[in-house]
């Protein structure tokens, strides 16, 4: 997905509201899940989110999501956000998180999803990076709160 950060979605510093970025991430993740499963999906969870860098008014925001793991009725989706200065082309990573969606049948009940296949080495490497990244992020969160 591509968005432009306009004043209505900014705070008093002219930077993206966190809630707006989270909304875009949720929509992007849901689209990835729906395309993969050919079903309606609903958000079940979103992992820890760190806002790494601000997004300034007028910047182009690119939100990318892909399914990296599946359960019986669930899909795990990695969502990355980056900001781009449209004048210079300079890009930077701003936010990333992992979502879990549940696929629904026509009656709104959880329904099975296809198994994830990674037929190319590049696809398998992307999946492995997402699985390892989620595992590491969860470890870091646990370490922050381990007393």
CSV table of C-alpha atoms in Angstrom, one decimal:
chain,number,residue,atom,x,y,z
A,1,UNK,CA,0.0,0.0,0.0
A,2,UNK,CA,1.1,3.6,-0.6
A,3,UNK,CA,-0.2,6.6,1.3
A,4,UNK,CA,0.8,10.2,1.6
A,5,UNK,CA,1.0,11.7,5.1
A,6,UNK,CA,-1.4,14.6,5.0
A,7,UNK,CA,-2.0,17.1,7.9
A,8,UNK,CA,-5.2,15.5,9.0
A,9,UNK,CA,-3.2,12.4,10.1
A,10,UNK,CA,-0.4,14.2,12.0
A,11,UNK,CA,0.3,15.3,15.5
A,12,UNK,CA,1.2,18.9,16.5
A,13,UNK,CA,4.8,18.3,15.4
A,14,UNK,CA,3.7,17.5,11.8
A,15,UNK,CA,4.5,13.8,12.2
A,16,UNK,CA,2.3,10.8,11.6
A,17,UNK,CA,-0.1,9.8,14.4
A,18,UNK,CA,0.8,6.4,15.7
A,19,UNK,CA,-2.8,5.3,15.4
A,20,UNK,CA,-2.9,6.2,11.7
A,21,UNK,CA,0.2,4.1,11.1
A,22,UNK,CA,-1.2,1.2,13.0
A,23,UNK,CA,-4.5,1.5,11.0
A,24,UNK,CA,-2.5,1.4,7.7
A,25,UNK,CA,-0.6,-1.6,8.9
A,26,UNK,CA,-3.7,-3.5,9.9
A,27,UNK,CA,-5.4,-2.8,6.6
A,28,UNK,CA,-2.3,-3.9,4.6
A,29,UNK,CA,-1.9,-7.1,6.7
A,30,UNK,CA,-5.6,-7.9,6.2
A,31,UNK,CA,-5.2,-7.5,2.4
A,32,UNK,CA,-2.2,-9.8,2.4
A,33,UNK,CA,-4.2,-12.3,4.4
A,34,UNK,CA,-7.3,-12.1,2.2
A,35,UNK,CA,-5.3,-12.5,-1.0
A,36,UNK,CA,-3.5,-15.5,0.4
A,37,UNK,CA,-6.6,-17.3,1.8
A,38,UNK,CA,-9.2,-16.1,-0.6
A,39,UNK,CA,-11.3,-15.4,2.5
A,40,UNK,CA,-12.4,-12.5,4.7
A,41,UNK,CA,-9.9,-12.2,7.6
A,42,UNK,CA,-10.1,-10.5,11.0
A,43,UNK,CA,-7.3,-9.3,13.2
A,44,UNK,CA,-6.6,-11.7,16.1
A,45,UNK,CA,-3.4,-10.0,17.4
A,46,UNK,CA,-0.6,-7.6,16.7
A,47,UNK,CA,2.8,-8.1,18.3
A,48,UNK,CA,4.9,-5.5,19.9
A,49,UNK,CA,5.4,-2.3,17.8
A,50,UNK,CA,8.3,0.1,18.0
A,51,UNK,CA,8.1,3.4,16.1
A,52,UNK,CA,11.7,3.5,14.8
A,53,UNK,CA,11.6,6.8,12.9
A,54,UNK,CA,9.0,9.6,12.4
A,55,UNK,CA,7.1,10.1,9.2
A,56,UNK,CA,6.9,13.8,8.2
A,57,UNK,CA,4.0,15.6,6.6
A,58,UNK,CA,4.1,15.2,2.8
A,59,UNK,CA,6.2,12.1,2.8
A,60,UNK,CA,5.1,9.0,0.9
A,61,UNK,CA,4.5,6.0,3.2
A,62,UNK,CA,5.0,2.5,1.8
A,63,UNK,CA,3.4,-0.3,3.8
A,64,UNK,CA,4.2,-3.9,2.7
A,65,UNK,CA,2.8,-7.1,4.2
A,66,UNK,CA,3.2,-10.7,3.4
A,67,UNK,CA,2.1,-14.0,4.9
A,68,UNK,CA,5.0,-15.9,6.4
A,69,UNK,CA,3.3,-18.7,8.4
A,70,UNK,CA,-0.1,-20.4,8.7
A,71,UNK,CA,-2.0,-22.4,11.2
A,72,UNK,CA,-5.2,-24.3,10.7
A,73,UNK,CA,-7.4,-21.1,10.5
A,74,UNK,CA,-4.8,-18.4,11.1
A,75,UNK,CA,-2.2,-16.5,9.1
A,76,UNK,CA,0.8,-14.7,10.4
A,77,UNK,CA,1.7,-11.6,8.4
A,78,UNK,CA,4.8,-9.4,8.6
A,79,UNK,CA,4.1,-5.7,8.0
A,80,UNK,CA,6.9,-3.2,7.3
A,81,UNK,CA,6.5,0.5,6.9
A,82,UNK,CA,9.0,2.9,5.4
A,83,UNK,CA,8.8,6.6,4.6
A,84,UNK,CA,10.1,8.2,1.4
A,85,UNK,CA,10.9,11.8,0.6
A,86,UNK,CA,9.2,12.3,-2.8
A,87,UNK,CA,11.6,15.0,-3.8
A,88,UNK,CA,14.9,13.1,-3.1
A,89,UNK,CA,13.8,9.5,-3.1
A,90,UNK,CA,15.5,9.0,0.2
A,91,UNK,CA,13.8,6.1,2.2
A,92,UNK,CA,14.0,5.0,5.8
A,93,UNK,CA,12.4,2.2,7.8
A,94,UNK,CA,9.9,3.6,10.3
A,95,UNK,CA,7.8,0.7,11.8
A,96,UNK,CA,7.4,-3.0,11.6
A,97,UNK,CA,5.3,-5.6,13.4
A,98,UNK,CA,3.8,-9.1,13.1
A,99,UNK,CA,0.1,-9.7,12.9
A,100,UNK,CA,-2.1,-12.8,13.2
A,101,UNK,CA,-5.4,-12.9,11.3
A,102,UNK,CA,-8.1,-15.5,11.3
A,103,UNK,CA,-9.9,-16.5,8.1
A,104,UNK,CA,-13.7,-16.6,8.2
A,105,UNK,CA,-16.2,-18.6,6.2
A,106,UNK,CA,-19.4,-17.1,4.7
A,107,UNK,CA,-21.1,-17.4,8.1
A,108,UNK,CA,-18.3,-15.6,9.9
A,109,UNK,CA,-16.8,-18.7,11.6
A,110,UNK,CA,-13.1,-19.5,11.5
A,111,UNK,CA,-12.3,-21.6,8.5
A,112,UNK,CA,-9.2,-23.5,7.3
A,113,UNK,CA,-6.5,-21.7,5.2
A,114,UNK,CA,-4.1,-23.1,2.7
A,115,UNK,CA,-0.7,-24.3,3.7
A,116,UNK,CA,2.1,-21.8,3.0
A,117,UNK,CA,4.4,-23.0,0.2
A,118,UNK,CA,7.7,-21.3,-0.5
A,119,UNK,CA,8.8,-22.7,-3.8
A,120,UNK,CA,11.8,-20.5,-4.4
A,121,UNK,CA,14.9,-19.9,-2.3
A,122,UNK,CA,14.1,-16.2,-2.1
A,123,UNK,CA,10.6,-16.9,-0.7
A,124,UNK,CA,11.9,-19.4,1.9
A,125,UNK,CA,14.6,-16.9,2.9
A,126,UNK,CA,11.9,-14.2,3.4
A,127,UNK,CA,9.8,-16.6,5.5
A,128,UNK,CA,12.8,-17.6,7.6
A,129,UNK,CA,13.8,-14.0,8.2
A,130,UNK,CA,10.2,-13.2,9.4
A,131,UNK,CA,10.0,-16.3,11.7
A,132,UNK,CA,13.5,-15.5,13.2
A,133,UNK,CA,12.7,-11.8,13.5
A,134,UNK,CA,9.4,-12.5,15.3
A,135,UNK,CA,11.1,-14.9,17.7
A,136,UNK,CA,13.9,-12.3,18.4
A,137,UNK,CA,11.4,-9.5,18.9
A,138,UNK,CA,9.4,-11.6,21.4
A,139,UNK,CA,12.6,-12.5,23.3
A,140,UNK,CA,13.5,-8.8,23.5
A,141,UNK,CA,10.1,-8.0,24.9
A,142,UNK,CA,10.3,-10.7,27.5
A,143,UNK,CA,13.7,-9.6,28.5
A,144,UNK,CA,12.4,-6.0,29.0
A,145,UNK,CA,9.8,-7.2,31.5
A,146,UNK,CA,11.6,-10.2,33.1
A,147,UNK,CA,12.0,-9.3,36.8
